[in-house]
Amino acid sequence: MSDAPARRLRQLGDVSVAQLRNIGEKRTAALASLGIDNVFDLLTVYPRRYLDRTKRVDLSDLNVGDEAAVYGEVVKANSRRTRQGRVMVEVTVSDDGDSLKVVFFNQAWRDRQLTPGVQALFFGKVSEYKGQRQMTNPVVDVVVGASGEERDPSKVGRVVAIYPASGKAGLTSWEMGGFIEESLRRAGPFFDPLSDSEREELDLVDRTQAYWGIHLPEEESEKFPARRRLAFDEFLRLQLLLALRRQRVEASSAGIQHHFDVADLDVSVGELVAPSASLVRRFLAGHRYTLTTAQHRVLEEIARDMSSSLPMHRLLQGDVGSGKTVVALAAMLASLDGGRQGVLMAPTEVLAEQHVASLRRDLEGLSVLDETVLGGERPLSVQLLTGRVRTKERQFVLEGLINGSVDVVVGTHALLSEDVRFRSLGVIVIDEQHRFGVEQRAALRDQGRVRSNEGADPDVLVMTATPIPRTAAMVLFGDLNFSVLDELPQGRRPIETTWAKDDDEVDECWQRVRREAAAGRRAYVICPLVEDSEKIEATSAVEERTRLALNELRGLAVGLLHGQMKSSEKEEVMRQFRSGELDVLVATVVIEVGVDVPEASVIVIEDAWRFGLAQLHQLRGRVGRSDQQSYCFLLGTPPTPEGEERLNALVGSNDGFELAEIDLAMRGEGTLLGSRQQGRSDLKLAKLKDDEDLLFSAQRLAASMVERHDDALVEMMDELRLFVDDEEATYLFKS
Ligand code: ADP
Ligand code: MG
């Protein structure tokens, strides 16, 4: 290594691209339009592929359609304007045996570069024009100049990186490559935050090797170790951010030590328990069913968190129908046992109302201590707070939360309102987390502390029925602990899923609906998704309901549910469907999450290909919620192979976790991670699927770096400033 001070990535982040040679205002602007402002940005524009110049082909062996490198001497060159006014430079190249026409558009300077006598390498694709082989806009590498001088052979690398060219910004791959090469040469050797022994243990090359190897490899094979190192760095930065965030939260917050005794989970239904036993114990003993093994295990994890003095921050993933609600309920009861309150937040009014109803039913007969009333006990109070709860009722709930007479409040975003305050908030449960942003989660927790006399951070449990692969979860929710409900309650039968393609099959689908209705069960019919227009969607649902009621489902009681209906109407329709007054519910995706009507045994999804895989699985999860055999019918003809793939995947699997993996593979991780990553995304090379081992080792190293808190961490924190804004940096890095 030379004596030059090793280069930090953040220093490169401070160097504007305008400081490079050949970059004027126009190119600076063009690069900026691609999100490339500084030299670090440039170095993270990675090649799309490589051309191996050593794979040279004789001109006589060159075929139309080949992508090849040829070497030859310019024998003729001329320049003219096409009818569209573009400059066209036409060059004839020949080697010992044959010749080839090479054409450049809008590169007027080529006729000065490629004068007769010049020898050069041309890389490109061979096309056919007027019966002749031709290369259009190839990459050119001049080897011998017009006056016979040889170019610096070191500049004629064996392998050329091809960068994503941007027509819109008017930048070619070669210009990009040129900027990057200059950046690398000027940067000199890179500082490496990893020690030699760490690199050796992880089988990683050093950073200098990595950046040169990816951009200017001598041999194409160098790109593999280079990519591996750079991908590792991406994961390491991400995991460090998460670890630092977690540490911050832990250092800056005091939690509540609930009394949640794991032994109280070991009680069987019907067992006699003392009136003085904990609420959890009394509840479980009197409940309709025994916990599944998975529910028991997850509650143990929660009990441990809740008993600790650190605030709980846990993500519960459980496939649709795995029974998350009862887990949430038990967690809230543990909080109530200490005289504290619980919040359950749901993404929709329909779901919030359903939760209130089922909680009230499940908690019937349970009481809590209350010295202010006769006998010192009163029934548990579960209340609803949504946007449509009327003033008087709302006032009642708000007062109850302040004076402690309301134990559990269930609601929607309305819970976030400033005037919602608590006497003593113990636990917050967020159902169907994927509908809420990270910010809302944080807001709720902070407000929980501020707005409660408790003065400490309430425990937070977020639940989601949209499983994401473990690797993705590590990246997205790395600041949370995970629990998984990987088991369905006993007696559940897999839902039979059919993709009804022809008329007979569609006919059979409606017959199935009629048969199930005749047997006292219920059916959902989901109307096509209309992107961006709830109104059109609602109209089509209205029409579809009428059509079905007059035709296929004539004689059945068919109801309607869509997003444009008033809340009171929605509530009434749901009540009728639950009670069986309605046999069929024609609905839009408003029923997607959480809706629990165990008697529903068929779901028909129209134009099913319009929905995403996770959404389809969620919709299907509306049935199969009892020991009845349930059915799912997918209708419609997908216009794309991807649509077909989704439907086939759904027919092929009932397992949300498996489908999540398939979804990830099909859509690529960009969509999944994109929603979370604001600003600059750092995962450019790393791939969750292929680089699992790197992710796990990055996580381990991040944890130990944060623990050791040595110079390497300080270096990395400096580097992380490239990826977080000032406010977050101040929060995370203050000592
Ligand atoms: P999800 O995880 O989709 O929110 P729910 O909590 O709504 O699932 O539970 C789905 C259905 O399974 C509900 O009707 C619930 O009463 C029932 N259930 C939950 N746990 C059990 C269990 N251990 N045994 C039997 N039924 C259960
Ligand atoms: Mg649920």
Short mmCIF file of C-alpha atoms in Angstrom, two decimals, residues 107-561:
data_model
loop_
_atom_site.label_atom_id
_atom_site.label_comp_id
_atom_site.label_asym_id
_atom_site.label_seq_id
_atom_site.Cartn_x
_atom_site.Cartn_y
_atom_site.Cartn_z
CA GLN A 107 -20.91 11.09 -32.51
CA ALA A 108 -19.48 13.52 -35.02
CA TRP A 109 -16.05 13.40 -33.41
CA ARG A 110 -15.58 9.80 -34.46
CA ASP A 111 -14.38 10.86 -37.90
CA ARG A 112 -11.50 12.63 -36.24
CA GLN A 113 -10.74 9.67 -33.97
CA LEU A 114 -11.12 6.90 -36.52
CA THR A 115 -9.05 8.08 -39.43
CA PRO A 116 -7.62 5.56 -41.89
CA GLY A 117 -4.68 3.69 -40.42
CA VAL A 118 -6.02 3.67 -36.88
CA GLN A 119 -6.21 0.22 -35.32
CA ALA A 120 -8.88 -0.35 -32.76
CA LEU A 121 -11.06 -2.82 -30.93
CA PHE A 122 -14.77 -2.58 -31.58
CA PHE A 123 -17.27 -4.17 -29.25
CA GLY A 124 -20.89 -4.43 -30.12
CA LYS A 125 -23.72 -6.31 -31.64
CA VAL A 126 -23.75 -7.25 -35.29
CA SER A 127 -26.90 -6.30 -37.13
CA GLU A 128 -27.88 -6.48 -40.74
CA TYR A 129 -28.46 -3.46 -42.92
CA LYS A 130 -29.29 -3.76 -46.59
CA GLY A 131 -27.97 -7.30 -46.60
CA GLN A 132 -24.67 -6.33 -45.01
CA ARG A 133 -23.24 -6.94 -41.55
CA GLN A 134 -22.95 -3.78 -39.55
CA MET A 135 -22.09 -2.62 -36.03
CA THR A 136 -23.93 0.41 -34.74
CA ASN A 137 -22.52 2.61 -31.99
CA PRO A 138 -20.02 0.04 -30.72
CA VAL A 139 -17.53 0.64 -27.95
CA VAL A 140 -14.21 1.62 -29.40
CA ASP A 141 -10.80 1.20 -27.96
CA VAL A 142 -8.03 2.68 -30.04
CA VAL A 143 -4.89 0.57 -29.79
CA VAL A 144 -2.67 2.10 -32.46
CA GLY A 145 -3.15 5.75 -33.40
CA ALA A 146 -3.10 7.27 -36.86
CA SER A 147 0.58 8.10 -36.65
CA GLY A 148 1.43 4.60 -35.56
CA GLU A 149 1.96 5.33 -31.86
CA GLU A 150 0.77 2.64 -29.48
CA ARG A 151 -1.56 3.60 -26.73
CA ASP A 152 -0.69 2.93 -23.15
CA PRO A 153 -1.34 -0.79 -23.01
CA SER A 154 -2.41 -0.59 -19.38
CA LYS A 155 -5.41 1.42 -20.53
CA VAL A 156 -6.52 -1.33 -22.77
CA GLY A 157 -7.99 -3.51 -20.09
CA ARG A 158 -9.09 -6.97 -20.89
CA VAL A 159 -12.57 -6.54 -19.55
CA VAL A 160 -14.87 -3.57 -19.98
CA ALA A 161 -17.68 -2.84 -17.60
CA ILE A 162 -20.97 -1.92 -19.21
CA TYR A 163 -22.96 0.56 -17.17
CA PRO A 164 -26.65 1.22 -17.38
CA ALA A 165 -26.78 3.90 -20.02
CA SER A 166 -29.40 6.56 -19.67
CA GLY A 167 -30.87 7.80 -22.90
CA LYS A 168 -32.99 10.26 -21.02
CA ALA A 169 -30.05 11.87 -19.30
CA GLY A 170 -28.00 11.56 -22.48
CA LEU A 171 -25.20 9.60 -20.85
CA THR A 172 -23.61 6.59 -22.43
CA SER A 173 -22.16 3.64 -20.64
CA TRP A 174 -18.74 4.78 -21.77
CA GLU A 175 -19.02 8.22 -20.35
CA MET A 176 -20.18 6.73 -17.10
CA GLY A 177 -17.28 4.30 -17.15
CA GLY A 178 -14.91 7.18 -17.79
CA PHE A 179 -16.15 9.17 -14.82
CA ILE A 180 -15.93 6.16 -12.59
CA GLU A 181 -12.45 5.28 -13.71
CA GLU A 182 -11.26 8.79 -13.04
CA SER A 183 -12.90 8.75 -9.62
CA LEU A 184 -11.16 5.52 -8.73
CA ARG A 185 -7.75 6.69 -9.87
CA ARG A 186 -8.06 9.89 -7.96
CA ALA A 187 -9.43 8.26 -4.84
CA GLY A 188 -6.37 6.10 -4.32
CA PRO A 189 -6.43 3.27 -1.79
CA PHE A 190 -9.52 2.96 0.37
CA PHE A 191 -9.64 2.86 4.11
CA ASP A 192 -11.01 -0.43 5.31
CA PRO A 193 -13.01 -0.54 8.53
CA LEU A 194 -12.61 -4.31 8.68
CA SER A 195 -9.42 -5.71 10.11
CA ASP A 196 -7.33 -8.23 8.22
CA SER A 197 -8.46 -11.00 10.48
CA GLU A 198 -12.11 -10.07 10.14
CA ARG A 199 -11.77 -10.05 6.39
CA GLU A 200 -10.04 -13.36 6.42
CA GLU A 201 -12.63 -14.94 8.62
CA LEU A 202 -15.45 -13.67 6.44
CA ASP A 203 -13.60 -14.45 3.22
CA LEU A 204 -13.78 -10.86 2.01
CA VAL A 205 -11.34 -8.89 -0.11
CA ASP A 206 -10.38 -5.38 1.01
CA ARG A 207 -12.24 -2.32 -0.14
CA THR A 208 -9.66 -1.14 -2.65
CA GLN A 209 -9.71 -4.51 -4.32
CA ALA A 210 -13.48 -4.50 -4.20
CA TYR A 211 -14.03 -1.14 -5.89
CA TRP A 212 -11.38 -1.78 -8.53
CA GLY A 213 -12.52 -5.32 -9.06
CA ILE A 214 -16.10 -4.37 -9.74
CA HIS A 215 -15.36 -1.42 -12.01
CA LEU A 216 -12.03 -2.16 -13.63
CA PRO A 217 -11.43 -5.89 -13.41
CA GLU A 218 -8.48 -7.37 -15.21
CA GLU A 219 -10.34 -10.63 -15.44
CA GLU A 220 -14.08 -10.90 -15.33
CA SER A 221 -13.84 -13.38 -12.47
CA GLU A 222 -12.62 -10.59 -10.19
CA LYS A 223 -16.13 -9.26 -10.05
CA PHE A 224 -17.27 -12.09 -7.78
CA PRO A 225 -15.14 -11.38 -4.71
CA ALA A 226 -15.58 -7.65 -5.36
CA ARG A 227 -19.33 -7.91 -5.40
CA ARG A 228 -19.30 -10.08 -2.32
CA ARG A 229 -17.35 -7.50 -0.35
CA LEU A 230 -19.45 -4.56 -1.48
CA ALA A 231 -22.69 -6.42 -0.79
CA PHE A 232 -21.40 -7.26 2.65
CA ASP A 233 -20.71 -3.58 3.29
CA GLU A 234 -24.25 -2.72 2.29
CA PHE A 235 -25.68 -5.21 4.75
CA LEU A 236 -23.24 -4.15 7.42
CA ARG A 237 -24.26 -0.50 7.19
CA LEU A 238 -27.91 -1.43 7.33
CA GLN A 239 -27.49 -3.77 10.27
CA LEU A 240 -25.41 -1.20 12.08
CA LEU A 241 -28.11 1.39 11.65
CA LEU A 242 -30.65 -1.01 13.05
CA ALA A 243 -28.41 -2.06 15.93
CA LEU A 244 -27.68 1.57 16.80
CA ARG A 245 -31.35 2.43 16.63
CA ARG A 246 -32.19 -0.43 18.91
CA GLN A 247 -29.49 0.57 21.35
CA ARG A 248 -30.74 4.15 21.36
CA VAL A 249 -34.26 3.10 22.07
CA GLU A 250 -33.13 0.87 24.88
CA ALA A 251 -30.89 3.50 26.39
CA SER A 252 -33.41 6.26 26.24
CA SER A 253 -36.50 4.51 27.43
CA ALA A 254 -37.77 2.93 30.55
CA GLY A 255 -40.32 0.20 30.20
CA ILE A 256 -42.99 -1.14 32.47
CA GLN A 257 -42.41 -4.32 34.40
CA HIS A 258 -45.67 -6.16 34.08
CA HIS A 259 -46.47 -9.19 36.16
CA PHE A 260 -46.96 -11.75 33.48
CA ASP A 261 -46.37 -15.19 34.90
CA VAL A 262 -45.57 -17.79 32.27
CA ALA A 263 -47.12 -20.44 34.51
CA ASP A 264 -50.50 -18.81 34.01
CA LEU A 265 -50.43 -19.98 30.42
CA ASP A 266 -50.50 -23.60 31.54
CA VAL A 267 -54.11 -23.88 32.38
CA SER A 268 -56.65 -26.04 30.65
CA VAL A 269 -60.08 -25.02 29.55
CA GLY A 270 -62.62 -25.71 32.26
CA GLU A 271 -60.06 -25.91 35.04
CA LEU A 272 -61.17 -24.38 38.32
CA VAL A 273 -59.16 -21.33 39.20
CA ALA A 274 -59.23 -19.13 42.25
CA PRO A 275 -61.03 -15.80 41.89
CA SER A 276 -57.76 -14.22 42.94
CA ALA A 277 -55.87 -15.81 40.05
CA SER A 278 -54.50 -13.54 37.36
CA LEU A 279 -56.78 -12.32 34.61
CA VAL A 280 -54.78 -14.27 32.06
CA ARG A 281 -55.33 -17.46 34.02
CA ARG A 282 -59.00 -16.83 34.62
CA PHE A 283 -59.51 -15.94 30.98
CA LEU A 284 -57.77 -19.02 29.60
CA ALA A 285 -59.58 -21.34 31.99
CA GLY A 286 -62.93 -20.03 30.83
CA HIS A 287 -62.16 -19.67 27.15
CA ARG A 288 -63.69 -21.59 24.26
CA TYR A 289 -60.53 -23.35 23.27
CA THR A 290 -57.02 -24.28 24.40
CA LEU A 291 -54.06 -22.37 23.00
CA THR A 292 -52.15 -23.97 20.17
CA THR A 293 -48.54 -24.85 20.91
CA ALA A 294 -47.44 -21.91 18.78
CA GLN A 295 -49.74 -19.49 20.61
CA HIS A 296 -48.39 -20.77 23.90
CA ARG A 297 -44.79 -20.34 22.78
CA VAL A 298 -45.36 -16.84 21.45
CA LEU A 299 -47.11 -15.82 24.65
CA GLU A 300 -44.12 -17.08 26.62
CA GLU A 301 -41.91 -14.80 24.55
CA ILE A 302 -44.28 -11.93 25.15
CA ALA A 303 -44.48 -12.66 28.87
CA ARG A 304 -40.71 -12.49 29.10
CA ASP A 305 -40.63 -9.16 27.28
CA MET A 306 -43.44 -7.70 29.31
CA SER A 307 -41.88 -8.71 32.61
CA SER A 308 -38.61 -7.06 31.70
CA SER A 309 -37.77 -3.46 32.48
CA LEU A 310 -37.09 -2.73 28.81
CA PRO A 311 -40.05 -1.84 26.65
CA MET A 312 -41.29 -4.68 24.47
CA HIS A 313 -40.90 -4.13 20.78
CA ARG A 314 -42.09 -7.28 19.12
CA LEU A 315 -43.38 -8.25 15.72
CA LEU A 316 -45.76 -11.19 15.62
CA GLN A 317 -46.08 -12.81 12.24
CA GLY A 318 -48.80 -15.34 11.83
CA ASP A 319 -50.49 -16.64 8.76
CA VAL A 320 -54.13 -15.77 8.26
CA GLY A 321 -56.30 -17.67 10.70
CA SER A 322 -53.43 -18.67 12.97
CA GLY A 323 -55.14 -16.97 15.92
CA LYS A 324 -53.28 -13.77 16.61
CA THR A 325 -56.21 -12.05 18.27
CA VAL A 326 -56.17 -14.23 21.35
CA VAL A 327 -52.45 -13.63 21.76
CA ALA A 328 -53.07 -9.89 21.69
CA LEU A 329 -55.88 -10.31 24.15
CA ALA A 330 -53.75 -12.22 26.64
CA ALA A 331 -51.03 -9.58 26.40
CA MET A 332 -53.56 -6.87 27.16
CA LEU A 333 -54.96 -8.83 30.07
CA ALA A 334 -51.52 -9.04 31.61
CA SER A 335 -51.37 -5.27 31.47
CA LEU A 336 -54.84 -4.96 32.96
CA ASP A 337 -53.79 -7.21 35.81
CA GLY A 338 -51.44 -4.51 36.99
CA GLY A 339 -54.22 -1.96 36.89
CA ARG A 340 -53.09 -0.63 33.53
CA GLN A 341 -54.82 -0.19 30.20
CA GLY A 342 -54.45 -1.64 26.73
CA VAL A 343 -54.84 -0.28 23.22
CA LEU A 344 -55.65 -2.29 20.13
CA MET A 345 -55.24 -0.44 16.88
CA ALA A 346 -56.71 -1.79 13.65
CA PRO A 347 -56.37 -0.49 10.10
CA THR A 348 -60.08 -0.30 9.27
CA GLU A 349 -63.34 0.50 11.02
CA VAL A 350 -64.80 -2.84 10.03
CA LEU A 351 -61.92 -4.58 11.73
CA ALA A 352 -62.00 -2.36 14.83
CA GLU A 353 -65.69 -3.02 15.28
CA GLN A 354 -65.18 -6.72 14.83
CA HIS A 355 -62.45 -6.69 17.48
CA VAL A 356 -64.62 -4.85 19.99
CA ALA A 357 -67.42 -7.33 19.49
CA SER A 358 -65.21 -10.39 19.83
CA LEU A 359 -63.26 -8.97 22.77
CA ARG A 360 -66.45 -8.17 24.62
CA ARG A 361 -67.70 -11.67 24.01
CA ASP A 362 -64.44 -13.28 25.06
CA LEU A 363 -64.06 -11.16 28.18
CA GLU A 364 -67.60 -11.57 29.38
CA GLY A 365 -67.72 -12.44 33.05
CA LEU A 366 -64.23 -11.20 33.82
CA SER A 367 -63.87 -8.42 36.31
CA VAL A 368 -61.12 -6.18 37.58
CA LEU A 369 -60.48 -4.70 40.98
CA ASP A 370 -61.98 -1.30 41.56
CA GLU A 371 -62.08 0.16 45.04
CA THR A 372 -64.44 2.91 43.99
CA VAL A 373 -67.33 0.51 43.48
CA LEU A 374 -69.34 -1.62 45.81
CA GLY A 375 -67.73 -5.04 46.25
CA GLY A 376 -64.44 -3.66 44.98
CA GLU A 377 -64.86 -5.15 41.52
CA ARG A 378 -66.35 -4.17 38.20
CA PRO A 379 -66.66 -5.82 34.80
CA LEU A 380 -63.91 -5.17 32.27
CA SER A 381 -64.71 -2.30 29.97
CA VAL A 382 -63.82 -2.53 26.28
CA GLN A 383 -64.61 0.55 24.19
CA LEU A 384 -64.45 1.61 20.57
CA LEU A 385 -62.81 4.76 19.27
CA THR A 386 -62.98 5.41 15.56
CA GLY A 387 -63.56 8.48 13.47
CA ARG A 388 -67.25 7.95 13.48
CA VAL A 389 -67.85 7.55 17.21
CA ARG A 390 -70.19 10.44 18.04
CA THR A 391 -69.29 13.33 20.27
CA LYS A 392 -71.10 12.18 23.39
CA GLU A 393 -69.95 8.63 23.17
CA ARG A 394 -66.46 9.78 22.33
CA GLN A 395 -66.42 12.05 25.36
CA PHE A 396 -67.41 9.11 27.49
CA VAL A 397 -64.57 6.97 26.16
CA LEU A 398 -62.00 9.75 26.49
CA GLU A 399 -62.96 10.40 30.10
CA GLY A 400 -62.94 6.71 30.84
CA LEU A 401 -59.41 6.44 29.50
CA ILE A 402 -58.27 9.30 31.68
CA ASN A 403 -59.95 8.17 34.86
CA GLY A 404 -59.18 4.52 34.26
CA SER A 405 -62.72 3.19 34.01
CA VAL A 406 -62.06 2.06 30.44
CA ASP A 407 -59.62 -0.85 30.37
CA VAL A 408 -59.21 -1.57 26.70
CA VAL A 409 -59.76 0.77 23.80
CA VAL A 410 -59.97 -0.53 20.26
CA GLY A 411 -59.80 1.84 17.36
CA THR A 412 -58.38 3.09 14.13
CA HIS A 413 -56.12 6.04 13.41
CA ALA A 414 -58.52 8.06 15.52
CA LEU A 415 -56.53 6.75 18.49
CA LEU A 416 -53.62 8.92 17.44
CA SER A 417 -55.60 12.08 18.06
CA GLU A 418 -54.08 14.52 20.56
CA ASP A 419 -56.94 14.39 23.02
CA VAL A 420 -56.65 10.67 23.62
CA ARG A 421 -54.98 10.34 27.02
CA PHE A 422 -54.59 7.49 29.43
CA ARG A 423 -54.50 7.04 33.12
CA SER A 424 -51.94 4.31 32.77
CA LEU A 425 -51.23 2.74 29.41
CA GLY A 426 -49.47 -0.61 29.66
CA VAL A 427 -49.52 -2.18 26.23
CA ILE A 428 -50.19 -1.22 22.65
CA VAL A 429 -51.14 -3.82 20.07
CA ILE A 430 -51.13 -2.91 16.41
CA ASP A 431 -53.03 -5.36 14.25
CA GLU A 432 -52.13 -5.90 10.61
CA GLN A 433 -48.92 -3.91 10.83
CA HIS A 434 -48.36 -3.87 7.08
CA ARG A 435 -51.04 -1.25 6.81
CA PHE A 436 -49.20 1.10 9.11
CA GLY A 437 -45.94 2.89 8.53
CA VAL A 438 -42.92 2.73 10.78
CA GLU A 439 -43.51 6.35 11.70
CA GLN A 440 -46.99 5.62 13.00
CA ARG A 441 -45.64 2.83 15.11
CA ALA A 442 -43.08 5.16 16.64
CA ALA A 443 -45.63 7.95 17.08
CA LEU A 444 -48.00 5.69 18.92
CA ARG A 445 -45.29 4.53 21.28
CA ASP A 446 -44.05 8.02 22.03
CA GLN A 447 -47.52 9.31 22.56
CA GLY A 448 -48.27 6.32 24.73
CA ARG A 449 -45.60 7.53 27.10
CA VAL A 450 -46.40 11.20 26.92
CA ARG A 451 -50.10 10.70 27.23
CA SER A 452 -50.09 8.29 30.07
CA ASN A 453 -49.45 8.92 33.72
CA GLU A 454 -47.27 5.88 33.67
CA GLY A 455 -44.39 7.96 32.34
CA ALA A 456 -42.68 4.91 30.89
CA ASP A 457 -42.83 3.43 27.39
CA PRO A 458 -45.74 1.07 26.97
CA ASP A 459 -44.96 -2.35 25.54
CA VAL A 460 -45.62 -2.63 21.84
CA LEU A 461 -46.74 -5.69 19.94
CA VAL A 462 -47.25 -5.40 16.20
CA MET A 463 -48.99 -8.19 14.37
CA THR A 464 -49.06 -9.01 10.71
CA ALA A 465 -50.66 -11.69 8.62
CA THR A 466 -48.55 -10.83 5.62
CA PRO A 467 -45.49 -12.88 6.32
CA ILE A 468 -42.30 -11.68 4.84
CA PRO A 469 -39.28 -13.88 4.36
CA ARG A 470 -36.95 -13.92 7.33
CA THR A 471 -34.18 -12.18 5.47
CA ALA A 472 -36.49 -9.39 4.40
CA ALA A 473 -37.79 -9.07 7.94
CA MET A 474 -34.23 -8.66 9.17
CA VAL A 475 -33.78 -5.77 6.82
CA LEU A 476 -37.16 -4.13 7.25
CA PHE A 477 -37.86 -4.70 10.90
CA GLY A 478 -34.40 -5.33 12.25
CA ASP A 479 -35.17 -3.10 15.21
CA LEU A 480 -37.91 -5.46 16.38
CA ASN A 481 -37.89 -8.89 17.96
CA PHE A 482 -39.76 -11.53 16.04
CA SER A 483 -42.30 -14.12 17.00
CA VAL A 484 -43.95 -16.47 14.58
CA LEU A 485 -47.25 -18.33 14.82
CA ASP A 486 -46.41 -21.22 12.56
CA GLU A 487 -49.36 -23.43 13.30
CA LEU A 488 -53.08 -23.26 12.63
CA PRO A 489 -55.62 -24.23 15.29
CA GLN A 490 -56.42 -27.92 15.25
CA GLY A 491 -58.97 -29.35 12.90
CA ARG A 492 -58.48 -26.80 10.18
CA ARG A 493 -58.66 -28.27 6.72
CA PRO A 494 -56.63 -26.80 3.92
CA ILE A 495 -58.74 -24.53 1.73
CA GLU A 496 -59.43 -26.08 -1.65
CA THR A 497 -58.35 -23.56 -4.24
CA THR A 498 -59.50 -23.78 -7.85
CA TRP A 499 -58.66 -21.58 -10.76
CA ALA A 500 -61.91 -21.79 -12.72
CA LYS A 501 -60.89 -21.33 -16.34
CA ASP A 502 -63.69 -22.57 -18.55
CA ASP A 503 -67.46 -22.12 -18.40
CA ASP A 504 -68.05 -25.48 -16.77
CA GLU A 505 -65.66 -24.70 -13.97
CA VAL A 506 -67.15 -21.27 -13.42
CA ASP A 507 -70.57 -22.88 -13.36
CA GLU A 508 -69.37 -25.31 -10.74
CA CYS A 509 -68.09 -22.42 -8.67
CA TRP A 510 -71.52 -20.80 -8.44
CA GLN A 511 -73.09 -24.16 -7.72
CA ARG A 512 -70.70 -24.55 -4.83
CA VAL A 513 -71.80 -21.17 -3.49
CA ARG A 514 -75.44 -22.26 -3.66
CA ARG A 515 -74.73 -25.61 -2.00
CA GLU A 516 -72.83 -24.01 0.87
CA ALA A 517 -75.55 -21.40 1.37
CA ALA A 518 -78.16 -24.15 1.41
CA ALA A 519 -76.18 -25.83 4.18
CA GLY A 520 -76.29 -22.65 6.26
CA ARG A 521 -72.83 -21.44 5.41
CA ARG A 522 -71.77 -18.23 3.73
CA ALA A 523 -69.83 -16.94 0.76
CA TYR A 524 -67.82 -13.88 -0.24
CA VAL A 525 -67.59 -12.67 -3.82
CA ILE A 526 -64.72 -10.27 -4.33
CA CYS A 527 -65.10 -7.78 -7.17
CA PRO A 528 -62.25 -6.78 -9.42
CA LEU A 529 -59.73 -4.34 -8.13
CA VAL A 530 -59.86 -0.98 -9.86
CA GLU A 531 -56.56 0.80 -9.43
CA ASP A 532 -56.85 4.29 -8.07
CA SER A 533 -60.60 4.54 -8.17
CA GLU A 534 -62.67 3.42 -5.25
CA LYS A 535 -65.63 5.02 -6.91
CA ILE A 536 -65.51 2.96 -10.09
CA GLU A 537 -64.75 -0.06 -7.96
CA ALA A 538 -67.84 0.61 -5.87
CA THR A 539 -70.01 1.05 -8.96
CA SER A 540 -68.83 -2.21 -10.42
CA ALA A 541 -69.50 -3.94 -7.12
CA VAL A 542 -73.06 -2.59 -7.12
CA GLU A 543 -73.58 -3.84 -10.66
CA GLU A 544 -72.04 -7.21 -9.95
CA ARG A 545 -74.25 -7.72 -6.94
CA THR A 546 -77.36 -6.98 -9.01
CA ARG A 547 -76.20 -9.22 -11.81
CA LEU A 548 -75.44 -12.14 -9.50
CA ALA A 549 -78.67 -11.71 -7.56
CA LEU A 550 -80.64 -11.93 -10.82
CA ASN A 551 -78.65 -14.73 -12.37
CA GLU A 552 -76.16 -17.14 -10.85
CA LEU A 553 -77.22 -16.51 -7.27
CA ARG A 554 -80.90 -15.93 -7.79
CA GLY A 555 -82.92 -16.72 -4.70
CA LEU A 556 -80.06 -16.18 -2.25
CA ALA A 557 -79.79 -13.20 0.08
CA VAL A 558 -76.95 -11.23 -1.47
CA GLY A 559 -75.48 -8.22 0.35
CA LEU A 560 -73.02 -5.57 -0.67
CA LEU A 561 -69.97 -4.05 0.97
#
